[in-house]
Coordinates of C-alpha atoms and ligand atoms in Angstrom, one line a residue:
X829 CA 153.0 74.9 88.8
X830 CA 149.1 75.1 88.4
X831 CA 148.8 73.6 91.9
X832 CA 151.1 75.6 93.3
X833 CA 149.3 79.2 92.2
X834 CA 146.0 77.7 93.3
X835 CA 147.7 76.6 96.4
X836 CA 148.8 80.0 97.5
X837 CA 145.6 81.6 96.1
X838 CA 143.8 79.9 99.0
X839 CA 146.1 80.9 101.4
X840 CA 145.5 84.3 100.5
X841 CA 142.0 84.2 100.2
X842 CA 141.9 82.2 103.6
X843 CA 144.3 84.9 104.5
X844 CA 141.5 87.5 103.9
X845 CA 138.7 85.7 105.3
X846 CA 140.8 85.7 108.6
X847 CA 142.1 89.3 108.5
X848 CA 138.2 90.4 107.8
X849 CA 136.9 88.2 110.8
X850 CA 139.0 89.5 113.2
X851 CA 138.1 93.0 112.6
X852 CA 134.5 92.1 113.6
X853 CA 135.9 90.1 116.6
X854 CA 137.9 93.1 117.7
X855 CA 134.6 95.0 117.7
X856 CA 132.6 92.5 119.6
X857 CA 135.4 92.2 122.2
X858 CA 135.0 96.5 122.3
X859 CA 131.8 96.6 123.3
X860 CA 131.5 93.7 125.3
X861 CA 134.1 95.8 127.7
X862 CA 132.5 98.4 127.5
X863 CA 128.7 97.2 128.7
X864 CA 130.7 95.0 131.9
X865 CA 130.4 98.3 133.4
X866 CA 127.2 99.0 133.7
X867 CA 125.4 98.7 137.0
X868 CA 122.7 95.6 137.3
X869 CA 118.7 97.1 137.8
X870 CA 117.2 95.5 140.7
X871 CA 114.1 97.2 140.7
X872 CA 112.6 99.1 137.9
X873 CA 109.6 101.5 138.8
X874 CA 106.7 101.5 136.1
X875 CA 103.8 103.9 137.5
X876 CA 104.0 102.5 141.0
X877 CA 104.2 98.6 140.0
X878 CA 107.5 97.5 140.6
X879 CA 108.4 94.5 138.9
X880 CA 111.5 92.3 139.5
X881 CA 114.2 92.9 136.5
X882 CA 115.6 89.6 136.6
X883 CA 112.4 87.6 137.0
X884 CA 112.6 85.2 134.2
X885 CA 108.9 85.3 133.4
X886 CA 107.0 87.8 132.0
X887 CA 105.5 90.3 134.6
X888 CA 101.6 91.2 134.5
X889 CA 100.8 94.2 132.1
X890 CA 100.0 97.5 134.3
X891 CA 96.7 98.2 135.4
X892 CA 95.8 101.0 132.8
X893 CA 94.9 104.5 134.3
X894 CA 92.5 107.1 132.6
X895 CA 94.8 109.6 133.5
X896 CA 98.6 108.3 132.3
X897 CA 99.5 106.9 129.1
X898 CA 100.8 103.4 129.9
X899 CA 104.3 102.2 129.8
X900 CA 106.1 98.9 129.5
X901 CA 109.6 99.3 129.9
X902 CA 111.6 95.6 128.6
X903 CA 113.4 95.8 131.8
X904 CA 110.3 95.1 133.6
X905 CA 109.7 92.2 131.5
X906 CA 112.9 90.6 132.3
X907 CA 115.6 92.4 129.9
X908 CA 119.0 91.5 131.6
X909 CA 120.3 94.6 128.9
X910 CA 123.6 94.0 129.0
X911 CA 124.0 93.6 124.8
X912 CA 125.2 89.6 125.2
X913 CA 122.2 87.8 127.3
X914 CA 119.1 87.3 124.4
X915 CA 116.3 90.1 125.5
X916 CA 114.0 89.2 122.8
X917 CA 111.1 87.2 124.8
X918 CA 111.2 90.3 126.9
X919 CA 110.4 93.0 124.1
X920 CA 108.3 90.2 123.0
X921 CA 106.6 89.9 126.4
X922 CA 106.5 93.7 126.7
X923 CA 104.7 94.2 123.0
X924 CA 102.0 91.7 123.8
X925 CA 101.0 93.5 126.9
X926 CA 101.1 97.1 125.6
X927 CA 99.6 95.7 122.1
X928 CA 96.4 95.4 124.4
X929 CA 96.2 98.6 126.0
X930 CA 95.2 101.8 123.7
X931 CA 98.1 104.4 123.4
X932 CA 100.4 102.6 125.1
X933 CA 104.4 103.0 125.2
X934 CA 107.2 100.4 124.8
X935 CA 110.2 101.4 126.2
X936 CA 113.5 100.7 125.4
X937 CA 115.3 102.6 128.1
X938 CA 118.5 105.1 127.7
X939 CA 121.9 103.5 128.5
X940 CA 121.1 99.8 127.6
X941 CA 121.9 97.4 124.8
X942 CA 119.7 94.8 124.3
X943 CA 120.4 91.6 122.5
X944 CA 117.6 91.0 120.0
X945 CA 117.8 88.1 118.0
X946 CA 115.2 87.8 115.1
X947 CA 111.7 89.1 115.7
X948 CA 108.3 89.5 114.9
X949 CA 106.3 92.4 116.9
X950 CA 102.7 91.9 115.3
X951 CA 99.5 93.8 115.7
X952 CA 96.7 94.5 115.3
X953 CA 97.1 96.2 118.3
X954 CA 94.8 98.9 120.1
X955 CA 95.6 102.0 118.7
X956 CA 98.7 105.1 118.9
X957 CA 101.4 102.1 120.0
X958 CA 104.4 103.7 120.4
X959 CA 107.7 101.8 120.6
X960 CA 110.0 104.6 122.2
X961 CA 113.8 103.4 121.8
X962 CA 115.9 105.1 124.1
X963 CA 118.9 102.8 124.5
X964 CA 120.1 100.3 122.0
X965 CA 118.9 97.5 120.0
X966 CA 122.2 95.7 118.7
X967 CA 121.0 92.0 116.3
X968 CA 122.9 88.8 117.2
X969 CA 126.6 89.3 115.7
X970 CA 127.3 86.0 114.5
X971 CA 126.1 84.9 111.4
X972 CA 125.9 81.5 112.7
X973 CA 123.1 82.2 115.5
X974 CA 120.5 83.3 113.1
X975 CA 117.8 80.7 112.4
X976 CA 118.0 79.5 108.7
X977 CA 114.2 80.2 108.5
X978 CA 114.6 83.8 109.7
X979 CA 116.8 85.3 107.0
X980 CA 114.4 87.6 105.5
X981 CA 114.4 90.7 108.4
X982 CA 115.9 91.0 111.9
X983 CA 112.9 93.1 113.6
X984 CA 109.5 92.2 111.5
X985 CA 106.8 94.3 112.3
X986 CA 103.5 93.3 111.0
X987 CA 99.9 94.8 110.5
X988 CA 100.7 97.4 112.6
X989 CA 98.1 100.3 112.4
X990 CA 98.2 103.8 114.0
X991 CA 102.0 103.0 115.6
X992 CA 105.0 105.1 116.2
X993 CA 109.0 104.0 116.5
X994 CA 110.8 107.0 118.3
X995 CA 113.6 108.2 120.7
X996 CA 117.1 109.1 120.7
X997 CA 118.4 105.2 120.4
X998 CA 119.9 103.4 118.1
X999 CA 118.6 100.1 116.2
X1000 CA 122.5 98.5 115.3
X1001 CA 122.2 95.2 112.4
X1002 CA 126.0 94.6 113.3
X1003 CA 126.3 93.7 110.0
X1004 CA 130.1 93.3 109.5
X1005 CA 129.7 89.9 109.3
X1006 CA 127.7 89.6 106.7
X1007 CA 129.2 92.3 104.2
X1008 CA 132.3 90.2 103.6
X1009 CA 130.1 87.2 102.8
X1010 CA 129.6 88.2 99.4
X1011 CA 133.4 87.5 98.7
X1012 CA 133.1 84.3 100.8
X1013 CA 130.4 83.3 98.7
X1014 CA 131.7 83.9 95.3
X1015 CA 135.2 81.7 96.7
X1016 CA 132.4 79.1 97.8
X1017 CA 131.0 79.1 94.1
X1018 CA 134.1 78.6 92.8
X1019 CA 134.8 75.6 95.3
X1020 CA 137.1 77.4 97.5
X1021 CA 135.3 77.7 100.8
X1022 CA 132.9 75.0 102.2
X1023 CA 131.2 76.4 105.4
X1024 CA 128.0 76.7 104.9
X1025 CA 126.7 80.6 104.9
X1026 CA 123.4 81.4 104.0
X1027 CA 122.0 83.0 100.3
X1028 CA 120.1 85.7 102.0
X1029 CA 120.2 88.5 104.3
X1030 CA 118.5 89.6 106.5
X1031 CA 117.2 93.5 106.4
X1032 CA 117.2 95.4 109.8
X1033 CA 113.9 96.7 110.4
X1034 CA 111.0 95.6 108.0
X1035 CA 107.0 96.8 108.3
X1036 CA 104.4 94.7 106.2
X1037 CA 101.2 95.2 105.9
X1038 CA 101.3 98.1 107.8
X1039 CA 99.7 101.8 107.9
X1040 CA 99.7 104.7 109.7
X1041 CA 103.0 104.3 111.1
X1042 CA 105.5 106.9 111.9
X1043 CA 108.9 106.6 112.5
X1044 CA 111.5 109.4 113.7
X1045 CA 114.2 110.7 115.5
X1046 CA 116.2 107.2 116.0
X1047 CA 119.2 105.5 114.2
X1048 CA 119.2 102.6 112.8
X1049 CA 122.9 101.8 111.6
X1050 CA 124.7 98.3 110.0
X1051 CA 122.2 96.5 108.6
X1052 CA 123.4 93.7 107.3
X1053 CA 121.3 94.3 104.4
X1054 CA 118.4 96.6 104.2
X1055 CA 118.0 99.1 106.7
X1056 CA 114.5 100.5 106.7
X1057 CA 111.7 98.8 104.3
X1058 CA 108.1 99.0 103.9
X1059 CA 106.1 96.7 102.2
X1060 CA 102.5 96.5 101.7
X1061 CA 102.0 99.7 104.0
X1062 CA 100.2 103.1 103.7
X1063 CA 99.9 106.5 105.8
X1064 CA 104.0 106.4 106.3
X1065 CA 105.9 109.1 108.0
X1066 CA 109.8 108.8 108.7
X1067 CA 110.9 111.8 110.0
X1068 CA 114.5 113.0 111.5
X1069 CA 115.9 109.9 111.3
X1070 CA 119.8 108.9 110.8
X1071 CA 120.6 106.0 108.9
X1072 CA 123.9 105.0 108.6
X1073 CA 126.9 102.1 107.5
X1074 CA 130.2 102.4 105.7
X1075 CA 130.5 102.6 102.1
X1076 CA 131.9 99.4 101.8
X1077 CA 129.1 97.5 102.3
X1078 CA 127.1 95.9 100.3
X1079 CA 123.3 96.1 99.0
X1080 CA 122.7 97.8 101.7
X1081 CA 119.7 100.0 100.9
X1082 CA 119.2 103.0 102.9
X1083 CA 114.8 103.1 103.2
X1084 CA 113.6 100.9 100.6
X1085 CA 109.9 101.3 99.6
X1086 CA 107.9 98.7 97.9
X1087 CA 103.9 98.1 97.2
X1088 CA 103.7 100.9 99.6
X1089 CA 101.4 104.4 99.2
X1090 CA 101.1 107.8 100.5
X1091 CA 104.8 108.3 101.7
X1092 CA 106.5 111.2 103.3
X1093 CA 110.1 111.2 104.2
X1094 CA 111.6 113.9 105.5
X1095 CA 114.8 116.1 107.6
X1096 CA 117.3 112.6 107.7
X1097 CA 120.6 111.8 107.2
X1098 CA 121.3 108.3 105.2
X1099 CA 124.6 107.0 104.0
X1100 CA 125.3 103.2 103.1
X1101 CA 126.8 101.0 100.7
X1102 CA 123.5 101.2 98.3
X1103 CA 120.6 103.4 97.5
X1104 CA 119.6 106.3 100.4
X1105 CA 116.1 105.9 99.2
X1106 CA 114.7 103.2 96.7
X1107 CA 111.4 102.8 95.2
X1108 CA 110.0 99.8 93.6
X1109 CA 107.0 98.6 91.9
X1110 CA 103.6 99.6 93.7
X1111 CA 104.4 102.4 95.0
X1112 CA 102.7 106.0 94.3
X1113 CA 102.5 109.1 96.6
X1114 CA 105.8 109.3 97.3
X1115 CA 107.1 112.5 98.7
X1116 CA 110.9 112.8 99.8
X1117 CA 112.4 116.2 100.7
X1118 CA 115.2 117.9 102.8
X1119 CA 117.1 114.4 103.3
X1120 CA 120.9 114.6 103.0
X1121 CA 122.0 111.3 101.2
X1122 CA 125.7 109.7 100.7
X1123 CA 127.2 107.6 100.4
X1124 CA 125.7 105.4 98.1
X1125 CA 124.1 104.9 94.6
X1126 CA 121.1 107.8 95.2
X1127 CA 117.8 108.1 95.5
X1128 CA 116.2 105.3 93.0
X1129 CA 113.0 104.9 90.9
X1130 CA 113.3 100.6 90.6
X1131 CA 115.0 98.7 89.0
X1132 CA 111.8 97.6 87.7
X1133 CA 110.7 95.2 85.5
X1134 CA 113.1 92.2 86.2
X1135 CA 112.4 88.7 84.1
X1136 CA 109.4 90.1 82.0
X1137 CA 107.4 91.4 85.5
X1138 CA 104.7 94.2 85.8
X1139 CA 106.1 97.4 87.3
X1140 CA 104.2 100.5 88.5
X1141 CA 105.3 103.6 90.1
X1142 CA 103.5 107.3 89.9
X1143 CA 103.6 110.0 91.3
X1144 CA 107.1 110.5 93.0
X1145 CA 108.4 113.5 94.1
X1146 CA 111.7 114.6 95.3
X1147 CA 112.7 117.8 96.6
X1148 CA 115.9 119.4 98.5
X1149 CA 118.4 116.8 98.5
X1150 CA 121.9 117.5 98.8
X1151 CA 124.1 114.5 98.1
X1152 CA 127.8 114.1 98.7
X1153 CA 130.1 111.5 96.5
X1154 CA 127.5 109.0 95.7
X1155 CA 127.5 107.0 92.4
X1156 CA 124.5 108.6 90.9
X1157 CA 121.9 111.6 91.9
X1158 CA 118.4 110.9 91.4
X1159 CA 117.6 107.6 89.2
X1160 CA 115.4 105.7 87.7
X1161 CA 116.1 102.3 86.3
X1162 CA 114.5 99.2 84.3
X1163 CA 115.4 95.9 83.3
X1164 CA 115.0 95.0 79.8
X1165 CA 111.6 93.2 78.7
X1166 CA 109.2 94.7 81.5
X1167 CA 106.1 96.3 81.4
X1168 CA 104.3 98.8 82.5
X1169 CA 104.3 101.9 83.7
X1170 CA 106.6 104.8 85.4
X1171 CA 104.6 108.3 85.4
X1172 CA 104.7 111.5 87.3
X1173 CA 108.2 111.7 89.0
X1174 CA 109.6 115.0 89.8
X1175 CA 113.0 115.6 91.2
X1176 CA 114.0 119.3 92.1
X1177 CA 116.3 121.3 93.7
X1178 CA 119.0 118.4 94.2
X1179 CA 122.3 119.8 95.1
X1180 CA 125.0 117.3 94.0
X1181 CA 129.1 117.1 95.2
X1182 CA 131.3 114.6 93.3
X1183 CA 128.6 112.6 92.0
X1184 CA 129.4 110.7 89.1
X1185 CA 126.1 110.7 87.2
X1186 CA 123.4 113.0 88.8
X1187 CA 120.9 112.7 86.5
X1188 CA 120.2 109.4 85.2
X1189 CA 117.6 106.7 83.4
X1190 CA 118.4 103.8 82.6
X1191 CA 116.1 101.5 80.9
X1192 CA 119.4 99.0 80.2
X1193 CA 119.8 97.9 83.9
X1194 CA 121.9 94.8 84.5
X1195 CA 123.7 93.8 87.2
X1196 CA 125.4 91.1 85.3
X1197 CA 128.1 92.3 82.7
X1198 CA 125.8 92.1 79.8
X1199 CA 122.0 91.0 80.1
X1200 CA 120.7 89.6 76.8
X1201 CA 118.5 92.7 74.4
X1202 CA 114.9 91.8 75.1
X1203 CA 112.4 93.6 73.3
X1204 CA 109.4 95.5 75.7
X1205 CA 110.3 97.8 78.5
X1206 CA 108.7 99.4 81.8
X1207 CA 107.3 102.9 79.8
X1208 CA 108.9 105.9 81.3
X1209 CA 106.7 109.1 81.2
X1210 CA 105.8 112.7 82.3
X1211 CA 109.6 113.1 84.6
X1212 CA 110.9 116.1 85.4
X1213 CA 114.6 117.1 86.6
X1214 CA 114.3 120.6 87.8
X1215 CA 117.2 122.5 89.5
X1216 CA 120.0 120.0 89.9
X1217 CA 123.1 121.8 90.9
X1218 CA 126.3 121.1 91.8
X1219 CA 129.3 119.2 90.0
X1220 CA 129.8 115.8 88.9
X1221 CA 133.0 113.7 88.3
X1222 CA 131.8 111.4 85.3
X1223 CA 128.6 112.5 83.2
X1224 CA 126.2 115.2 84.1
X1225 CA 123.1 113.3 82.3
X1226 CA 122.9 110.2 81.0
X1227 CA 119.6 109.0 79.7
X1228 CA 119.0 105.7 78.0
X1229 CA 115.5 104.9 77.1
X1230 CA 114.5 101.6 75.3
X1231 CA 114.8 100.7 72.0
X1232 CA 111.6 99.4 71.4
X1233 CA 109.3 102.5 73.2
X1234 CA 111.3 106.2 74.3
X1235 CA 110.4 107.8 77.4
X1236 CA 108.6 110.9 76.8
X1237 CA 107.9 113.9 78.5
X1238 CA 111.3 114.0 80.3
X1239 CA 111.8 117.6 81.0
X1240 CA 115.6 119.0 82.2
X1241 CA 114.8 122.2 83.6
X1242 CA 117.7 124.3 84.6
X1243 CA 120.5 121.9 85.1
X1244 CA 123.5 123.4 86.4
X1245 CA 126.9 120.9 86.1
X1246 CA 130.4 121.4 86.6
X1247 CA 132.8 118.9 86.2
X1248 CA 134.4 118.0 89.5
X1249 CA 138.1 119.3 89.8
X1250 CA 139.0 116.0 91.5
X1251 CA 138.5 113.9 88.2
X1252 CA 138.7 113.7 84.9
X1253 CA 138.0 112.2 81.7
X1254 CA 134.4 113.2 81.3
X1255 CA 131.6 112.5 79.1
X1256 CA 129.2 114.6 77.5
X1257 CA 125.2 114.7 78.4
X1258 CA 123.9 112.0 77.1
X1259 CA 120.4 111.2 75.7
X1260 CA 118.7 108.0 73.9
X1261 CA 115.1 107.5 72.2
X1262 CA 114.2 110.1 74.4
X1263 CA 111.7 112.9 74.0
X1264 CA 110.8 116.4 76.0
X1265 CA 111.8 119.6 76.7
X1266 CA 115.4 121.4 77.8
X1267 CA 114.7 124.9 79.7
X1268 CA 116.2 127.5 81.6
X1269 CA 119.5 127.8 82.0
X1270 CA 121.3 124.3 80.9
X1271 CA 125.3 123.4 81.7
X1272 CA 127.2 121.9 80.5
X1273 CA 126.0 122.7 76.8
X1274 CA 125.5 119.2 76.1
X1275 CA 122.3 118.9 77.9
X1276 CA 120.9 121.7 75.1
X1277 CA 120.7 119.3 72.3
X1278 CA 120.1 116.0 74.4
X1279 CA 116.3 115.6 74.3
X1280 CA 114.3 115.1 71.3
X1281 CA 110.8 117.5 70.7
X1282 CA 107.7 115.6 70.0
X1283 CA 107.1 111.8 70.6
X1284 CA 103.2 111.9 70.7
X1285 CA 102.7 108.9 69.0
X1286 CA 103.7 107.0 72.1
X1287 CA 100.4 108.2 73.9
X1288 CA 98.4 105.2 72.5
X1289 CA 101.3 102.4 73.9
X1290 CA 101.9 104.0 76.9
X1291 CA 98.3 103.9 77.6
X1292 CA 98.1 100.5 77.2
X1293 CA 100.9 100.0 79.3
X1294 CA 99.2 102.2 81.8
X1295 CA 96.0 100.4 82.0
X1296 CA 97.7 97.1 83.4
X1297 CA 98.5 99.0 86.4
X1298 CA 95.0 99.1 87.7
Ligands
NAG953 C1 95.7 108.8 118.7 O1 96.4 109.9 119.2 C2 96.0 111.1 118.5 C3 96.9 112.3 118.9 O2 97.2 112.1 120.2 C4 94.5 111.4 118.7 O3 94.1 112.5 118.0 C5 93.7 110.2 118.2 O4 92.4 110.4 118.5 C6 94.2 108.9 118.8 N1 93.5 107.8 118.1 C7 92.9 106.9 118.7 C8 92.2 105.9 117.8 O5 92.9 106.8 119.9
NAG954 C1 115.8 114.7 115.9 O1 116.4 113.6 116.5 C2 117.4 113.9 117.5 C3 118.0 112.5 117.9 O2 117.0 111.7 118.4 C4 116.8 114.7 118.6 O3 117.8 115.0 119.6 C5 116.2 116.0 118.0 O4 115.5 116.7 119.0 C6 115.2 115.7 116.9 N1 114.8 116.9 116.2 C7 113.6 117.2 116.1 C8 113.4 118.5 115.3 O5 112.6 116.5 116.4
NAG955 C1 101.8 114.0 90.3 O1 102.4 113.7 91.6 C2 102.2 114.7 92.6 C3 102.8 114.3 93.8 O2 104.0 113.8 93.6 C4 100.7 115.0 92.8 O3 100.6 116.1 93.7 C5 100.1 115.3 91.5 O4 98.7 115.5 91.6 C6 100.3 114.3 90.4 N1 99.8 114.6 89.1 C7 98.9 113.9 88.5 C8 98.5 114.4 87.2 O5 98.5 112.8 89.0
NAG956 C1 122.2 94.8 72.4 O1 121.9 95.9 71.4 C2 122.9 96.9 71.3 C3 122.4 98.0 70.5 O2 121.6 97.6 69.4 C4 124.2 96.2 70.8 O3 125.2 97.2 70.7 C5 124.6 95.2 71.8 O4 125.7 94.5 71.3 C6 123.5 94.1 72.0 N1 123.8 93.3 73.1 C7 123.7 91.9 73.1 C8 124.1 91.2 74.3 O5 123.2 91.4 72.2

């Protein structure tokens, strides 16, 4: 009898695995009908130096002109662009050649897939590259042809100064594949599946150690994890961009910002399976406005502070959002047992639609089913929620401070939730060891009587938390 249920439990899972497969094979077999099409390119003109498409080496970089910016178009360099041949020692071989030449242009041209497997375009380069992505940029689809030692990002770019990503393309992780592995893997844990399929994955476009970079106008869509991230970089501009892959998918983060200063991110449209935007420890100067976010969990402050670390984040500020049926609004959340320091956030005019909790802290973040009490937390000060409108269908505020020290200064200044017509069983606002002030006009009523007043005598604590951030 035991046998039996297990038995026909594998069959469905198998079942599953199958059905979910297929879906992504029916998707390859789409395109790859679609690109037969399109016509081969026997010569390509590049400011008067014609170089052979198909020729399997890398051409000469173009004589540089005073006159013309430079351009080095991948199908120069030996691109077959037809989305199944691998094009990345040609966007390799075209990013060496303009990495030498001051203001120079990458192109990848309009009407073109190109086959990318993992890669790293490293500088430092001469200065005011731009990488101008036209066509489309689609990473290898099966899981299988990615090198074990490559996991970490698709398109690395690295100590990159004074650069520029733009154009009307698209940048596609084709990460179907690796979305359902989370349920594969939790079978394999459990001894039901053997094949072997890697722990991590990879995130779509990643800059370290970067600054001065810009990046705007493109799309950059499936990713199998994260889509955009920065890390170790300063002097960033995102602009206009579209970031975007179904709801269903998993931990995929939206623009994800870590060690990384003196941030503007502005005018785009992001919607995945996790946070739109999320911040983590080192960051400060953040400004992120007029950005239209869902779905997903929000635009997130952490979570910081995981197995006892040091987090910092100041001075964050969000402005004219307008999210659409994600989890949460505007968040920020710590692990038990941190330290250090969260000051100077300020989110404002958020407009929220069917968002379960818009307004949230949560110094109790776990994403187990209960995380063991630890005493010590990341402190949480000086954050402001000002003009969040719009209705929610769980909770309009929910904000849990630690035990052991209470955020203070958290100011709720005209807060204006309905309950969403669509749901219901709601809770009231809210609001746990933490002090500040309630103004303006506050709805539901709940949020009146949420905060407490005072909480000076966490000034001395907090300042001690503060200090280990510098
Ligand atoms: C880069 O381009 C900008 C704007 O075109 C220009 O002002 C700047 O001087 C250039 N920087 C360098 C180092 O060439
Ligand atoms: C935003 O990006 C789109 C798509 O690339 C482009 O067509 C449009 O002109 C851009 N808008 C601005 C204001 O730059
Ligand atoms: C708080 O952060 C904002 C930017 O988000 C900044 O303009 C302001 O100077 C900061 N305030 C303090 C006291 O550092
Ligand atoms: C942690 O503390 C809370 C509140 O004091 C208590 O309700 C909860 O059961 C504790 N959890 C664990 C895992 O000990």
């Amino acid at each position: 009898m035991k046998r039996n249920s297990s038995n026909s439990l594998l069959f469905l899972l198998f079942l599953l695995i199958h059905v979910i497969l297929n879906s992504c094979i029916i998707s390859v077999e789409a395109r790859k009908s679609h690109t037969k099409n399109t016509k081969p390119h026997k010569f390509h003109k590049d400011h008067g130096h014609g170089h052979l498409a198909h020729s399997p080496s890398p051409a000469p970089p173009p004589t540089q002109t005073q006159t013309q910016t430079t351009s080095f178009d991948v199908l120069s360099f030996g691109a077959k662009a037809n989305g199944i041949s691998d094009d990345s020692k040609a966007l390799k071989a075209a990013w060496e050649a303009a990495c030498k030449v001051d203001g120079a242009i990458v192109k990848i041209p309009a009407e073109h897939r190109f086959l990318i497997k993992p890669i790293t375009l490293q500088g430092p380069c001469m200065p005011n590259l731009t990488l101008q992505i036209d066509g489309t940029l689609i990473a290898p689809p099966a899981i299988s042809s990615w090198p074990k030692s490559s996991l970490f990002q698709w398109i690395n770019l690295k100590n990159i100064h004074s650069f520029t990503i733009q154009g009307s393309g698209t940048i596609n992780g084709q990460g179907c594949n690796w979305w359902t592995t989370s349920q594969i893997y939790h079978m394999q844990k459990k001894g039901y599946y053997s094949k072997q399929i890697p722990s991590m994955k990879p995130t779509a476009v990643r800059f370290y150690s970067s600054n001065d970079v810009t990046v705007r106008d493109i799309k950059i869509i499936n990713s199998p994890l994260c889509h955009l991230k920065f890390d170790n970089s300063k002097g960033i501009k995102v602009n206009n961009i579209t970031i975007s892959s179904p709801e269903n998918s998993q931990n995929t983060d939206g623009i994800h910002l870590q060690n990384s200063q003196d941030v503007e991110i502005q005018h785009s449209n992001i919607g995945s399976g996790d946070d739109c935007v999320s911040i983590q420890t080192g960051c400060a100067n953040i400004h992120i406005h007029h950005i239209i976010c869902g779905p997903g969990h929000g635009i997130s402050v952490g979570g910081l502070g995981k197995d006892k670390s040091v987090a910092c984040v100041s001075n964050i500020m969000v402005n004219d959002v307008s999210m659409q049926n994600t989890l949460y609004g505007v968040r920020i959340k710590t692990w038990q047992g941190g330290i250090g320091m969260v000051k100077n956030v300020s989110f404002s005019r958020v407009q929220v639609q069917d968002v379960k909790i818009p307004v949230m802290v949560d110094q109790y973040y776990c994403d187990k089913h209960v995380c063991k009490n630890q005493t010590g937390t990341v402190v949480i000060s000086g954050v402001n929620f000002d003009k969040i409108h719009g209705t929610y269908s769980y909770q309009p505020v929910h904000i849990a401070c630690s035990n052991s020290i209470p955020c203070t200064n958290i100011d709720l200044t005209d807060i204006q939730l309905r309950p969403s017509l669509r749901y219901r069983g709601f809770q009231q606002a809210l609001c746990w060891n933490s002090y500040g002030k309630s103004q303006g006009s506050l709805q539901p009523s709940s949020i009146d009587y949420c905060l407490r007043s005072g909480g000076g005598y966490i000034k001395k604590i907090a300042r001690s938390h503060d200090s280990l951030c510098y």
